[in-house]
Amino acid sequence: QVQLQESGPGLVKPSETLSLNCSVSGGSLSSNYWSWIRQPPGKGLEWIGYIYDSGSTKYNPSLKSRVTISVDTSNNHFSLRLSSVTAADTAVYYCATLSRRSYDSSGYQGWFDPWGQGTLVTVFS
Amino acid sequence: QSVLTQPPSVSGAPGQTVTISCTGGDSNIGAGYHVHWYQQLPGAAPRLLIYGISNRPSGVPDRFSGSKSGTSASLAITGVQGEDEADYYCQSYDSSLSGFWLFGGGTKLTVL
């Protein structure tokens, strides 16, 4: 049973870079789509992007210019970096696995499960 | 960006059937991409409720069911219980722009 746990600073200053890690236990980073999703306080969910297997990535077009997702297989975690943050980036950030059926190599029919517990990041000067 | 539209809120008395709609378009649900549903209790992470339109993960009660027709999907809760009071989100994939996964805006279920 894969379990995910987010970690990182809870406060980031405007214009700086938000950095979070997601530790993966109970499974391998290989052959899976590892995603980041965020939820502003009192609002809905927004997919940020994923990293797959050896390092191919896909990002939400609305955030693409500011997002980098990377993987550290030696430490079994993947990371999110979001640059030039503003107050609008204040949110609970979740890491999750994009699960899919074996025939769905692209993950387009996929769903997110499991999820980490989430970590609140506040952009605050 | 494309959106999946859900009603902001629904309500029902215990034992009633409640339905939550999720309306998309030709680049997501209407294009044949599956719809999935999540339940989010206050202060908790979302929990997968329905995947692949109508499949329940183990541990999800069979009073939860999903369906899809055209560019819309629905989540039905048959015999709603107090513990079902939560936010519910639909999710699919959208092929517009360079493609992305998207969520509905969420629906707050109140059990009267």
PDB file of C-alpha atoms in Angstrom:
ATOM      1  CA  GLN A   1       0.000   0.000   0.000  1.00  0.00           C
ATOM      2  CA  VAL A   2       1.636   3.208  -1.197  1.00  0.00           C
ATOM      3  CA  GLN A   3       1.641   6.075   1.284  1.00  0.00           C
ATOM      4  CA  LEU A   4       2.552   9.670   0.525  1.00  0.00           C
ATOM      5  CA  GLN A   5       3.710  12.444   2.862  1.00  0.00           C
ATOM      6  CA  GLU A   6       4.292  16.075   1.943  1.00  0.00           C
ATOM      7  CA  SER A   7       6.909  18.225   3.660  1.00  0.00           C
ATOM      8  CA  GLY A   8       8.293  21.716   3.285  1.00  0.00           C
ATOM      9  CA  PRO A   9       8.086  25.301   4.557  1.00  0.00           C
ATOM     10  CA  GLY A  10       4.668  26.538   5.540  1.00  0.00           C
ATOM     11  CA  LEU A  11       5.496  30.177   4.790  1.00  0.00           C
ATOM     12  CA  VAL A  12       6.951  31.625   1.599  1.00  0.00           C
ATOM     13  CA  LYS A  13       7.520  35.272   0.760  1.00  0.00           C
ATOM     14  CA  PRO A  14       6.033  36.847  -2.367  1.00  0.00           C
ATOM     15  CA  SER A  15       8.230  36.548  -5.485  1.00  0.00           C
ATOM     16  CA  GLU A  16      10.198  33.659  -3.942  1.00  0.00           C
ATOM     17  CA  THR A  17      10.097  29.965  -4.852  1.00  0.00           C
ATOM     18  CA  LEU A  18       7.865  27.458  -3.098  1.00  0.00           C
ATOM     19  CA  SER A  19       9.553  24.078  -2.605  1.00  0.00           C
ATOM     20  CA  LEU A  20       7.880  20.903  -1.359  1.00  0.00           C
ATOM     21  CA  ASN A  21       8.822  17.236  -1.158  1.00  0.00           C
ATOM     22  CA  CYS A  22       6.601  14.183  -1.242  1.00  0.00           C
ATOM     23  CA  SER A  23       8.003  11.057   0.381  1.00  0.00           C
ATOM     24  CA  VAL A  24       6.808   7.759  -1.054  1.00  0.00           C
ATOM     25  CA  SER A  25       6.658   4.646   1.115  1.00  0.00           C
ATOM     26  CA  GLY A  26       5.378   1.184   0.352  1.00  0.00           C
ATOM     27  CA  GLY A  27       6.117   1.429  -3.349  1.00  0.00           C
ATOM     28  CA  SER A  28       8.589   2.332  -6.067  1.00  0.00           C
ATOM     29  CA  LEU A  29       8.837   5.592  -7.962  1.00  0.00           C
ATOM     30  CA  SER A  30       9.163   3.593 -11.166  1.00  0.00           C
ATOM     31  CA  SER A  31       6.310   3.240 -13.646  1.00  0.00           C
ATOM     32  CA  ASN A  32       3.920   5.601 -11.891  1.00  0.00           C
ATOM     33  CA  TYR A  33       2.622   9.088 -12.454  1.00  0.00           C
ATOM     34  CA  TRP A  34       3.399  11.233  -9.402  1.00  0.00           C
ATOM     35  CA  SER A  35       1.274  14.368  -9.207  1.00  0.00           C
ATOM     36  CA  TRP A  36       0.871  17.593  -7.309  1.00  0.00           C
ATOM     37  CA  ILE A  37      -2.569  19.101  -6.703  1.00  0.00           C
ATOM     38  CA  ARG A  38      -3.447  22.210  -4.725  1.00  0.00           C
ATOM     39  CA  GLN A  39      -6.516  23.666  -3.007  1.00  0.00           C
ATOM     40  CA  PRO A  40      -6.744  27.335  -2.002  1.00  0.00           C
ATOM     41  CA  PRO A  41      -8.539  27.856   1.316  1.00  0.00           C
ATOM     42  CA  GLY A  42     -12.272  27.379   0.855  1.00  0.00           C
ATOM     43  CA  LYS A  43     -11.901  26.648  -2.865  1.00  0.00           C
ATOM     44  CA  GLY A  44     -11.678  23.719  -5.237  1.00  0.00           C
ATOM     45  CA  LEU A  45      -8.888  21.456  -6.453  1.00  0.00           C
ATOM     46  CA  GLU A  46      -6.360  22.320  -9.164  1.00  0.00           C
ATOM     47  CA  TRP A  47      -4.010  19.822 -10.823  1.00  0.00           C
ATOM     48  CA  ILE A  48      -0.490  21.262 -10.990  1.00  0.00           C
ATOM     49  CA  GLY A  49       1.447  18.590 -12.851  1.00  0.00           C
ATOM     50  CA  TYR A  50       3.085  15.178 -12.764  1.00  0.00           C
ATOM     51  CA  ILE A  51       6.384  13.425 -13.204  1.00  0.00           C
ATOM     52  CA  TYR A  52       6.536   9.924 -14.634  1.00  0.00           C
ATOM     53  CA  ASP A  53       9.058   7.160 -14.149  1.00  0.00           C
ATOM     54  CA  SER A  54      12.438   8.330 -15.469  1.00  0.00           C
ATOM     55  CA  GLY A  55      11.508  11.958 -15.427  1.00  0.00           C
ATOM     56  CA  SER A  56       9.056  12.948 -18.138  1.00  0.00           C
ATOM     57  CA  THR A  57       6.788  15.725 -16.947  1.00  0.00           C
ATOM     58  CA  LYS A  58       3.478  17.348 -17.825  1.00  0.00           C
ATOM     59  CA  TYR A  59       2.207  20.570 -16.304  1.00  0.00           C
ATOM     60  CA  ASN A  60      -1.056  22.480 -16.106  1.00  0.00           C
ATOM     61  CA  PRO A  61      -0.881  25.050 -18.924  1.00  0.00           C
ATOM     62  CA  SER A  62      -1.983  27.754 -16.485  1.00  0.00           C
ATOM     63  CA  LEU A  63       1.093  27.175 -14.281  1.00  0.00           C
ATOM     64  CA  LYS A  64       3.590  25.728 -16.740  1.00  0.00           C
ATOM     65  CA  SER A  65       5.912  28.738 -16.844  1.00  0.00           C
ATOM     66  CA  ARG A  66       6.482  28.606 -13.070  1.00  0.00           C
ATOM     67  CA  VAL A  67       6.414  24.890 -12.219  1.00  0.00           C
ATOM     68  CA  THR A  68       9.156  22.282 -11.996  1.00  0.00           C
ATOM     69  CA  ILE A  69       8.560  18.744 -10.744  1.00  0.00           C
ATOM     70  CA  SER A  70      11.519  16.452 -10.196  1.00  0.00           C
ATOM     71  CA  VAL A  71      12.202  13.018  -8.747  1.00  0.00           C
ATOM     72  CA  ASP A  72      14.905  11.714  -6.416  1.00  0.00           C
ATOM     73  CA  THR A  73      14.840   7.940  -6.746  1.00  0.00           C
ATOM     74  CA  SER A  74      17.701   7.397  -4.293  1.00  0.00           C
ATOM     75  CA  ASN A  75      15.630   8.961  -1.512  1.00  0.00           C
ATOM     76  CA  ASN A  76      12.266   7.814  -2.846  1.00  0.00           C
ATOM     77  CA  HIS A  77      10.674  11.212  -3.097  1.00  0.00           C
ATOM     78  CA  PHE A  78       9.548  13.694  -5.704  1.00  0.00           C
ATOM     79  CA  SER A  79       9.489  17.456  -5.466  1.00  0.00           C
ATOM     80  CA  LEU A  80       7.591  20.565  -6.516  1.00  0.00           C
ATOM     81  CA  ARG A  81       9.067  23.977  -7.181  1.00  0.00           C
ATOM     82  CA  LEU A  82       6.780  26.919  -7.951  1.00  0.00           C
ATOM     83  CA  SER A  83       8.546  30.172  -8.707  1.00  0.00           C
ATOM     84  CA  SER A  84       7.513  33.816  -8.374  1.00  0.00           C
ATOM     85  CA  VAL A  85       4.738  33.068  -5.906  1.00  0.00           C
ATOM     86  CA  THR A  86       1.981  35.512  -4.995  1.00  0.00           C
ATOM     87  CA  ALA A  87      -0.843  35.436  -2.470  1.00  0.00           C
ATOM     88  CA  ALA A  88      -2.895  33.534  -5.065  1.00  0.00           C
ATOM     89  CA  ASP A  89      -0.553  30.559  -4.564  1.00  0.00           C
ATOM     90  CA  THR A  90      -1.592  30.201  -0.917  1.00  0.00           C
ATOM     91  CA  ALA A  91      -3.118  26.728  -0.716  1.00  0.00           C
ATOM     92  CA  VAL A  92      -2.998  23.253   0.712  1.00  0.00           C
ATOM     93  CA  TYR A  93      -0.655  21.309  -1.545  1.00  0.00           C
ATOM     94  CA  TYR A  94      -1.265  17.588  -1.989  1.00  0.00           C
ATOM     95  CA  CYS A  95       0.843  14.953  -3.641  1.00  0.00           C
ATOM     96  CA  ALA A  96      -1.013  12.044  -5.198  1.00  0.00           C
ATOM     97  CA  THR A  97      -0.606   9.115  -7.544  1.00  0.00           C
ATOM     98  CA  LEU A  98      -2.352   9.213 -10.900  1.00  0.00           C
ATOM     99  CA  SER A  99      -3.683   5.666 -10.950  1.00  0.00           C
ATOM    100  CA  ARG A 100      -4.694   4.054 -14.225  1.00  0.00           C
ATOM    101  CA  ARG A 101      -5.633   0.787 -15.867  1.00  0.00           C
ATOM    102  CA  SER A 102      -2.884  -1.167 -17.631  1.00  0.00           C
ATOM    103  CA  TYR A 103      -4.186  -0.248 -21.105  1.00  0.00           C
ATOM    104  CA  ASP A 104      -4.131   3.465 -20.301  1.00  0.00           C
ATOM    105  CA  SER A 105      -0.423   4.146 -20.788  1.00  0.00           C
ATOM    106  CA  SER A 106      -0.937   7.912 -21.016  1.00  0.00           C
ATOM    107  CA  GLY A 107      -3.052   8.170 -17.874  1.00  0.00           C
ATOM    108  CA  TYR A 108      -5.758  10.171 -19.645  1.00  0.00           C
ATOM    109  CA  GLN A 109      -8.461   7.988 -18.078  1.00  0.00           C
ATOM    110  CA  GLY A 110      -6.702   8.065 -14.718  1.00  0.00           C
ATOM    111  CA  TRP A 111      -7.798   8.998 -11.234  1.00  0.00           C
ATOM    112  CA  PHE A 112      -5.878  10.261  -8.211  1.00  0.00           C
ATOM    113  CA  ASP A 113      -5.338   7.699  -5.474  1.00  0.00           C
ATOM    114  CA  PRO A 114      -3.736   7.625  -2.979  1.00  0.00           C
ATOM    115  CA  TRP A 115      -3.250  11.172  -1.689  1.00  0.00           C
ATOM    116  CA  GLY A 116      -0.948  12.612   0.916  1.00  0.00           C
ATOM    117  CA  GLN A 117      -2.490  14.402   3.866  1.00  0.00           C
ATOM    118  CA  GLY A 118      -1.621  17.797   2.391  1.00  0.00           C
ATOM    119  CA  THR A 119       0.461  20.698   3.626  1.00  0.00           C
ATOM    120  CA  LEU A 120      -0.626  24.330   3.880  1.00  0.00           C
ATOM    121  CA  VAL A 121       1.666  26.853   2.242  1.00  0.00           C
ATOM    122  CA  THR A 122       0.976  30.514   2.918  1.00  0.00           C
ATOM    123  CA  VAL A 123       2.512  33.258   0.800  1.00  0.00           C
ATOM    124  CA  PHE A 124       3.065  36.012   3.297  1.00  0.00           C
ATOM    125  CA  SER A 125       5.331  38.979   3.516  1.00  0.00           C
TER     126      SER A 125
ATOM    127  CA  GLN B   1      -9.345  26.731 -19.350  1.00  0.00           C
ATOM    128  CA  SER B   2     -12.238  24.296 -19.701  1.00  0.00           C
ATOM    129  CA  VAL B   3     -14.316  23.619 -16.649  1.00  0.00           C
ATOM    130  CA  LEU B   4     -16.422  20.941 -15.045  1.00  0.00           C
ATOM    131  CA  THR B   5     -19.516  22.530 -13.528  1.00  0.00           C
ATOM    132  CA  GLN B   6     -21.071  21.232 -10.307  1.00  0.00           C
ATOM    133  CA  PRO B   7     -23.874  22.730  -8.210  1.00  0.00           C
ATOM    134  CA  PRO B   8     -22.363  24.557  -5.215  1.00  0.00           C
ATOM    135  CA  SER B   9     -24.624  22.762  -2.780  1.00  0.00           C
ATOM    136  CA  VAL B  10     -27.195  19.998  -2.441  1.00  0.00           C
ATOM    137  CA  SER B  11     -29.116  18.735   0.570  1.00  0.00           C
ATOM    138  CA  GLY B  12     -31.254  15.832   1.613  1.00  0.00           C
ATOM    139  CA  ALA B  13     -32.772  14.205   4.647  1.00  0.00           C
ATOM    140  CA  PRO B  14     -31.386  10.916   5.957  1.00  0.00           C
ATOM    141  CA  GLY B  15     -32.552   8.031   3.831  1.00  0.00           C
ATOM    142  CA  GLN B  16     -33.262  10.133   0.758  1.00  0.00           C
ATOM    143  CA  THR B  17     -31.459   9.875  -2.569  1.00  0.00           C
ATOM    144  CA  VAL B  18     -29.232  12.788  -3.493  1.00  0.00           C
ATOM    145  CA  THR B  19     -27.699  13.370  -6.927  1.00  0.00           C
ATOM    146  CA  ILE B  20     -24.742  15.602  -7.793  1.00  0.00           C
ATOM    147  CA  SER B  21     -24.205  16.576 -11.410  1.00  0.00           C
ATOM    148  CA  CYS B  22     -20.950  17.328 -13.222  1.00  0.00           C
ATOM    149  CA  THR B  23     -21.294  19.050 -16.592  1.00  0.00           C
ATOM    150  CA  GLY B  24     -18.363  19.264 -18.972  1.00  0.00           C
ATOM    151  CA  GLY B  25     -17.873  19.704 -22.685  1.00  0.00           C
ATOM    152  CA  ASP B  26     -16.623  18.196 -25.912  1.00  0.00           C
ATOM    153  CA  SER B  27     -12.969  18.303 -24.884  1.00  0.00           C
ATOM    154  CA  ASN B  28     -13.403  16.357 -21.654  1.00  0.00           C
ATOM    155  CA  ILE B  29     -16.408  14.240 -20.666  1.00  0.00           C
ATOM    156  CA  GLY B  30     -17.943  14.475 -24.132  1.00  0.00           C
ATOM    157  CA  ALA B  31     -14.689  13.278 -25.689  1.00  0.00           C
ATOM    158  CA  GLY B  32     -14.985   9.986 -23.823  1.00  0.00           C
ATOM    159  CA  TYR B  33     -12.652  10.657 -20.922  1.00  0.00           C
ATOM    160  CA  HIS B  34     -13.690   8.924 -17.741  1.00  0.00           C
ATOM    161  CA  VAL B  35     -15.155  10.762 -14.760  1.00  0.00           C
ATOM    162  CA  HIS B  36     -14.057  10.066 -11.213  1.00  0.00           C
ATOM    163  CA  TRP B  37     -15.478  11.280  -7.905  1.00  0.00           C
ATOM    164  CA  TYR B  38     -13.908  12.237  -4.585  1.00  0.00           C
ATOM    165  CA  GLN B  39     -15.288  12.896  -1.110  1.00  0.00           C
ATOM    166  CA  GLN B  40     -13.573  15.451   1.097  1.00  0.00           C
ATOM    167  CA  LEU B  41     -14.437  15.624   4.776  1.00  0.00           C
ATOM    168  CA  PRO B  42     -13.605  18.875   6.640  1.00  0.00           C
ATOM    169  CA  GLY B  43      -9.874  19.227   7.204  1.00  0.00           C
ATOM    170  CA  ALA B  44      -9.038  16.020   5.343  1.00  0.00           C
ATOM    171  CA  ALA B  45      -7.537  15.122   2.004  1.00  0.00           C
ATOM    172  CA  PRO B  46      -9.880  14.057  -0.789  1.00  0.00           C
ATOM    173  CA  ARG B  47     -10.755  10.366  -0.817  1.00  0.00           C
ATOM    174  CA  LEU B  48     -11.464   8.428  -4.023  1.00  0.00           C
ATOM    175  CA  LEU B  49     -15.126   7.490  -4.127  1.00  0.00           C
ATOM    176  CA  ILE B  50     -15.822   6.378  -7.705  1.00  0.00           C
ATOM    177  CA  TYR B  51     -13.362   5.687 -10.527  1.00  0.00           C
ATOM    178  CA  GLY B  52     -13.881   4.925 -14.175  1.00  0.00           C
ATOM    179  CA  ILE B  53     -17.394   6.429 -14.151  1.00  0.00           C
ATOM    180  CA  SER B  54     -19.029   3.776 -11.956  1.00  0.00           C
ATOM    181  CA  ASN B  55     -16.482   1.646 -10.079  1.00  0.00           C
ATOM    182  CA  ARG B  56     -16.158   1.744  -6.294  1.00  0.00           C
ATOM    183  CA  PRO B  57     -12.836   1.152  -4.527  1.00  0.00           C
ATOM    184  CA  SER B  58     -12.929  -1.381  -1.726  1.00  0.00           C
ATOM    185  CA  GLY B  59     -14.362   0.107   1.410  1.00  0.00           C
ATOM    186  CA  VAL B  60     -16.737   2.532  -0.325  1.00  0.00           C
ATOM    187  CA  PRO B  61     -20.374   1.722   0.535  1.00  0.00           C
ATOM    188  CA  ASP B  62     -22.589   0.605  -2.327  1.00  0.00           C
ATOM    189  CA  ARG B  63     -24.989   3.487  -1.691  1.00  0.00           C
ATOM    190  CA  PHE B  64     -22.575   5.550  -3.797  1.00  0.00           C
ATOM    191  CA  SER B  65     -22.918   5.123  -7.567  1.00  0.00           C
ATOM    192  CA  GLY B  66     -21.792   6.962 -10.676  1.00  0.00           C
ATOM    193  CA  SER B  67     -23.067   7.355 -14.199  1.00  0.00           C
ATOM    194  CA  LYS B  68     -22.305   9.307 -17.372  1.00  0.00           C
ATOM    195  CA  SER B  69     -24.289  10.514 -20.345  1.00  0.00           C
ATOM    196  CA  GLY B  70     -23.010  12.726 -23.134  1.00  0.00           C
ATOM    197  CA  THR B  71     -21.078  15.633 -21.685  1.00  0.00           C
ATOM    198  CA  SER B  72     -22.298  15.100 -18.110  1.00  0.00           C
ATOM    199  CA  ALA B  73     -21.822  12.716 -15.240  1.00  0.00           C
ATOM    200  CA  SER B  74     -23.645  12.165 -11.966  1.00  0.00           C
ATOM    201  CA  LEU B  75     -22.939  10.866  -8.504  1.00  0.00           C
ATOM    202  CA  ALA B  76     -25.910   9.378  -6.667  1.00  0.00           C
ATOM    203  CA  ILE B  77     -26.070   8.671  -2.961  1.00  0.00           C
ATOM    204  CA  THR B  78     -28.940   6.304  -2.227  1.00  0.00           C
ATOM    205  CA  GLY B  79     -30.078   6.451   1.385  1.00  0.00           C
ATOM    206  CA  VAL B  80     -27.892   9.368   2.420  1.00  0.00           C
ATOM    207  CA  GLN B  81     -26.495   9.248   5.952  1.00  0.00           C
ATOM    208  CA  GLY B  82     -25.208  11.935   8.292  1.00  0.00           C
ATOM    209  CA  GLU B  83     -21.630  10.767   7.789  1.00  0.00           C
ATOM    210  CA  ASP B  84     -21.957  11.594   4.076  1.00  0.00           C
ATOM    211  CA  GLU B  85     -21.995  15.328   4.805  1.00  0.00           C
ATOM    212  CA  ALA B  86     -18.899  16.513   2.923  1.00  0.00           C
ATOM    213  CA  ASP B  87     -17.640  18.196  -0.235  1.00  0.00           C
ATOM    214  CA  TYR B  88     -17.732  16.153  -3.437  1.00  0.00           C
ATOM    215  CA  TYR B  89     -15.588  16.719  -6.531  1.00  0.00           C
ATOM    216  CA  CYS B  90     -15.715  15.250 -10.012  1.00  0.00           C
ATOM    217  CA  GLN B  91     -12.528  14.884 -12.077  1.00  0.00           C
ATOM    218  CA  SER B  92     -11.703  14.113 -15.691  1.00  0.00           C
ATOM    219  CA  TYR B  93      -9.117  14.855 -18.376  1.00  0.00           C
ATOM    220  CA  ASP B  94      -9.322  17.696 -20.892  1.00  0.00           C
ATOM    221  CA  SER B  95      -7.634  17.489 -24.290  1.00  0.00           C
ATOM    222  CA  SER B  96      -7.643  21.219 -25.025  1.00  0.00           C
ATOM    223  CA  LEU B  97      -4.449  23.279 -24.958  1.00  0.00           C
ATOM    224  CA  SER B  98      -1.728  20.700 -24.255  1.00  0.00           C
ATOM    225  CA  GLY B  99      -4.032  18.554 -22.145  1.00  0.00           C
ATOM    226  CA  PHE B 100      -4.551  18.575 -18.421  1.00  0.00           C
ATOM    227  CA  TRP B 101      -6.464  16.895 -15.633  1.00  0.00           C
ATOM    228  CA  LEU B 102      -9.255  18.977 -14.164  1.00  0.00           C
ATOM    229  CA  PHE B 103     -11.682  18.979 -11.267  1.00  0.00           C
ATOM    230  CA  GLY B 104     -15.172  20.304 -10.851  1.00  0.00           C
ATOM    231  CA  GLY B 105     -15.695  23.213  -8.501  1.00  0.00           C
ATOM    232  CA  GLY B 106     -17.072  20.971  -5.780  1.00  0.00           C
ATOM    233  CA  THR B 107     -20.490  20.418  -4.215  1.00  0.00           C
ATOM    234  CA  LYS B 108     -21.239  20.731  -0.514  1.00  0.00           C
ATOM    235  CA  LEU B 109     -23.689  18.046   0.647  1.00  0.00           C
ATOM    236  CA  THR B 110     -25.725  18.949   3.696  1.00  0.00           C
ATOM    237  CA  VAL B 111     -27.675  16.192   5.451  1.00  0.00           C
ATOM    238  CA  LEU B 112     -30.749  17.770   6.979  1.00  0.00           C
TER     239      LEU B 112
END
